[in-house]
mmCIF file of C-alpha atoms in Angstrom:
data_model
loop_
_atom_site.group_PDB
_atom_site.id
_atom_site.type_symbol
_atom_site.label_atom_id
_atom_site.label_comp_id
_atom_site.label_asym_id
_atom_site.label_seq_id
_atom_site.Cartn_x
_atom_site.Cartn_y
_atom_site.Cartn_z
ATOM 1 C CA MET A 1 0.007 -0.208 0.191
ATOM 2 C CA PRO A 2 1.450 3.387 -1.043
ATOM 3 C CA ASP A 3 2.697 5.375 2.075
ATOM 4 C CA SER A 4 0.521 8.982 1.148
ATOM 5 C CA ALA A 5 -2.661 9.779 0.530
ATOM 6 C CA LEU A 6 -1.519 11.320 -2.999
ATOM 7 C CA GLU A 7 0.295 7.873 -3.688
ATOM 8 C CA ARG A 8 -3.113 6.117 -2.897
ATOM 9 C CA ARG A 9 -4.937 8.440 -5.240
ATOM 10 C CA PHE A 10 -2.503 7.814 -7.747
ATOM 11 C CA ALA A 11 -2.233 4.138 -7.343
ATOM 12 C CA LEU A 12 -6.189 4.035 -7.473
ATOM 13 C CA TYR A 13 -6.401 5.869 -10.864
ATOM 14 C CA TRP A 14 -3.645 4.041 -12.454
ATOM 15 C CA ARG A 15 -5.226 0.656 -11.668
ATOM 16 C CA GLY A 16 -8.881 2.265 -12.792
ATOM 17 C CA LEU A 17 -7.157 3.194 -16.092
ATOM 18 C CA ASN A 18 -5.745 -0.292 -16.448
ATOM 19 C CA GLY A 19 -2.182 0.782 -16.222
ATOM 20 C CA PRO A 20 0.913 -1.396 -16.608
ATOM 21 C CA THR A 21 2.029 -3.174 -13.640
ATOM 22 C CA LEU A 22 4.406 -0.822 -11.468
ATOM 23 C CA VAL A 23 6.737 -1.745 -8.746
ATOM 24 C CA GLN A 24 6.333 0.746 -5.663
ATOM 25 C CA GLU A 25 9.513 1.779 -3.822
ATOM 26 C CA HIS A 26 11.634 0.679 -6.498
ATOM 27 C CA ARG A 27 15.484 0.906 -5.806
ATOM 28 C CA PHE A 28 17.344 1.787 -8.848
ATOM 29 C CA ALA A 29 20.969 2.999 -8.025
ATOM 30 C CA THR A 30 23.518 0.467 -6.436
ATOM 31 C CA GLY A 31 25.037 1.711 -3.605
ATOM 32 C CA ARG A 32 22.591 4.511 -3.193
ATOM 33 C CA ARG A 33 19.547 4.412 -0.925
ATOM 34 C CA TRP A 34 17.138 6.066 -4.102
ATOM 35 C CA ARG A 35 14.006 4.802 -4.537
ATOM 36 C CA PHE A 36 11.127 5.923 -6.935
ATOM 37 C CA ASP A 37 7.632 5.904 -5.699
ATOM 38 C CA PHE A 38 6.342 3.656 -8.672
ATOM 39 C CA ALA A 39 8.493 2.324 -11.447
ATOM 40 C CA CYS A 40 8.233 0.066 -14.654
ATOM 41 C CA PRO A 41 11.753 -1.154 -14.484
ATOM 42 C CA ASP A 42 11.680 -3.330 -17.477
ATOM 43 C CA VAL A 43 11.323 -0.339 -19.800
ATOM 44 C CA ARG A 44 12.929 2.220 -16.961
ATOM 45 C CA VAL A 45 10.215 4.482 -16.509
ATOM 46 C CA ALA A 46 9.710 5.891 -12.992
ATOM 47 C CA ILE A 47 6.922 8.023 -11.350
ATOM 48 C CA GLU A 48 7.422 10.208 -8.395
ATOM 49 C CA VAL A 49 4.450 11.490 -6.761
ATOM 50 C CA GLU A 50 5.523 15.052 -5.193
ATOM 51 C CA GLY A 51 3.697 16.258 -2.365
ATOM 52 C CA GLY A 52 4.053 19.520 -0.246
ATOM 53 C CA GLU A 53 4.624 21.677 -3.103
ATOM 54 C CA TRP A 54 2.465 24.914 -1.270
ATOM 55 C CA CYS A 55 3.222 24.168 2.183
ATOM 56 C CA GLY A 56 7.016 24.020 2.016
ATOM 57 C CA GLY A 57 7.475 20.303 1.958
ATOM 58 C CA ARG A 58 10.560 18.512 1.810
ATOM 59 C CA HIS A 59 10.701 18.219 -2.179
ATOM 60 C CA THR A 60 10.537 22.100 -2.065
ATOM 61 C CA ARG A 61 12.987 23.064 0.368
ATOM 62 C CA GLY A 62 16.883 23.657 -0.613
ATOM 63 C CA VAL A 63 18.449 20.546 0.522
ATOM 64 C CA GLY A 64 15.409 18.349 -0.295
ATOM 65 C CA PHE A 65 15.173 20.034 -3.743
ATOM 66 C CA ASN A 66 19.045 19.352 -4.277
ATOM 67 C CA ALA A 67 18.808 15.841 -3.392
ATOM 68 C CA ASP A 68 15.871 15.283 -5.577
ATOM 69 C CA CYS A 69 17.684 17.055 -8.698
ATOM 70 C CA GLU A 70 20.731 14.821 -7.991
ATOM 71 C CA LYS A 71 18.631 11.554 -7.727
ATOM 72 C CA TYR A 72 16.600 12.625 -11.003
ATOM 73 C CA ASN A 73 19.586 13.443 -13.120
ATOM 74 C CA GLU A 74 21.400 10.127 -12.260
ATOM 75 C CA ALA A 75 18.317 8.295 -13.149
ATOM 76 C CA THR A 76 18.542 10.312 -16.455
ATOM 77 C CA CYS A 77 21.880 9.275 -16.728
ATOM 78 C CA ALA A 78 21.148 5.567 -16.702
ATOM 79 C CA GLY A 79 18.412 5.695 -19.223
ATOM 80 C CA TRP A 80 15.221 6.367 -16.691
ATOM 81 C CA ALA A 81 12.229 8.422 -17.945
ATOM 82 C CA VAL A 82 11.087 10.035 -14.629
ATOM 83 C CA PHE A 83 7.416 11.561 -14.524
ATOM 84 C CA ARG A 84 7.153 14.161 -11.473
ATOM 85 C CA LEU A 85 3.625 14.450 -10.458
ATOM 86 C CA THR A 86 1.991 17.282 -8.099
ATOM 87 C CA GLY A 87 -1.527 16.398 -6.465
ATOM 88 C CA ALA A 88 -3.022 18.619 -9.041
ATOM 89 C CA MET A 89 -1.622 16.419 -11.898
ATOM 90 C CA ILE A 90 -3.221 13.035 -10.704
ATOM 91 C CA THR A 91 -5.905 13.457 -13.220
ATOM 92 C CA VAL A 92 -7.157 10.959 -16.049
ATOM 93 C CA PRO A 93 -5.600 13.060 -18.984
ATOM 94 C CA ASP A 94 -2.212 13.139 -17.146
ATOM 95 C CA LEU A 95 -2.086 9.315 -16.228
ATOM 96 C CA GLU A 96 -3.564 8.217 -19.650
ATOM 97 C CA ARG A 97 -0.471 10.178 -21.289
ATOM 98 C CA ILE A 98 1.824 8.589 -18.981
ATOM 99 C CA ILE A 99 0.298 5.103 -19.731
ATOM 100 C CA ARG A 100 0.487 5.770 -23.262
ATOM 101 C CA PHE A 101 4.315 6.432 -23.010
ATOM 102 C CA VAL A 102 4.983 3.243 -20.829
ATOM 103 C CA ARG A 103 2.926 1.002 -23.470
ATOM 104 C CA ALA A 104 4.846 2.468 -26.369
ATOM 105 C CA ARG A 105 8.261 1.850 -24.589
ATOM 106 C CA GLN A 106 7.109 -1.716 -23.783
ATOM 107 C CA ALA A 107 6.086 -2.167 -27.492
ATOM 108 C CA SER A 108 9.550 -0.715 -28.659
ATOM 109 C CA SER A 109 11.245 -2.980 -26.235
ATOM 110 C CA LEU A 110 9.283 -6.187 -27.548
ATOM 111 C CA SER A 111 9.904 -5.104 -31.177
ATOM 112 C CA THR A 112 13.889 -4.986 -30.693
ATOM 113 C CA THR A 113 13.735 -8.507 -28.890
ATOM 114 C CA PRO A 114 15.724 -11.005 -30.911
ATOM 115 C CA ILE A 115 13.374 -13.552 -32.253
ATOM 116 C CA PRO A 116 14.857 -17.158 -31.500
ATOM 117 C CA ALA A 117 16.161 -19.205 -34.221
ATOM 118 C CA GLY A 118 13.353 -21.434 -35.866
ATOM 119 C CA ALA A 119 10.508 -18.845 -34.297
ATOM 120 C CA THR A 120 7.990 -17.273 -36.742
ATOM 121 C CA PRO A 121 7.575 -13.464 -36.112
ATOM 122 C CA GLY A 122 3.985 -13.012 -34.556
ATOM 123 C CA HIS A 123 3.667 -16.462 -33.261
ATOM 124 C CA GLN A 124 4.440 -17.848 -29.902
ATOM 125 C CA ALA A 125 7.234 -20.523 -29.407
#
């Protein structure tokens, strides 16, 4: 179960939209304690639900903001696409856009997977 009310709302909308399976609290960097709120590791897509943007929460104060920037930059260097969502952005249109992005990456990943010798494209082995 997600930790925050915003994360629970995100998860409820995501499931309601039949979004691809996500891993919660996914660790992505060896030797660091960094975690993504939600991730689709097979295609390196992460979703961070950012709270406290109007009340001076951890993500908007100097030290927390700098730490988040370092984390997101490292993730980008490692090939991750990171979506950052505020509470106002947890909407059907915004999540549908992210779901389309994840599915496109999944389809692209499948299209570049080598076909085993003797297998016919479009048929299961």
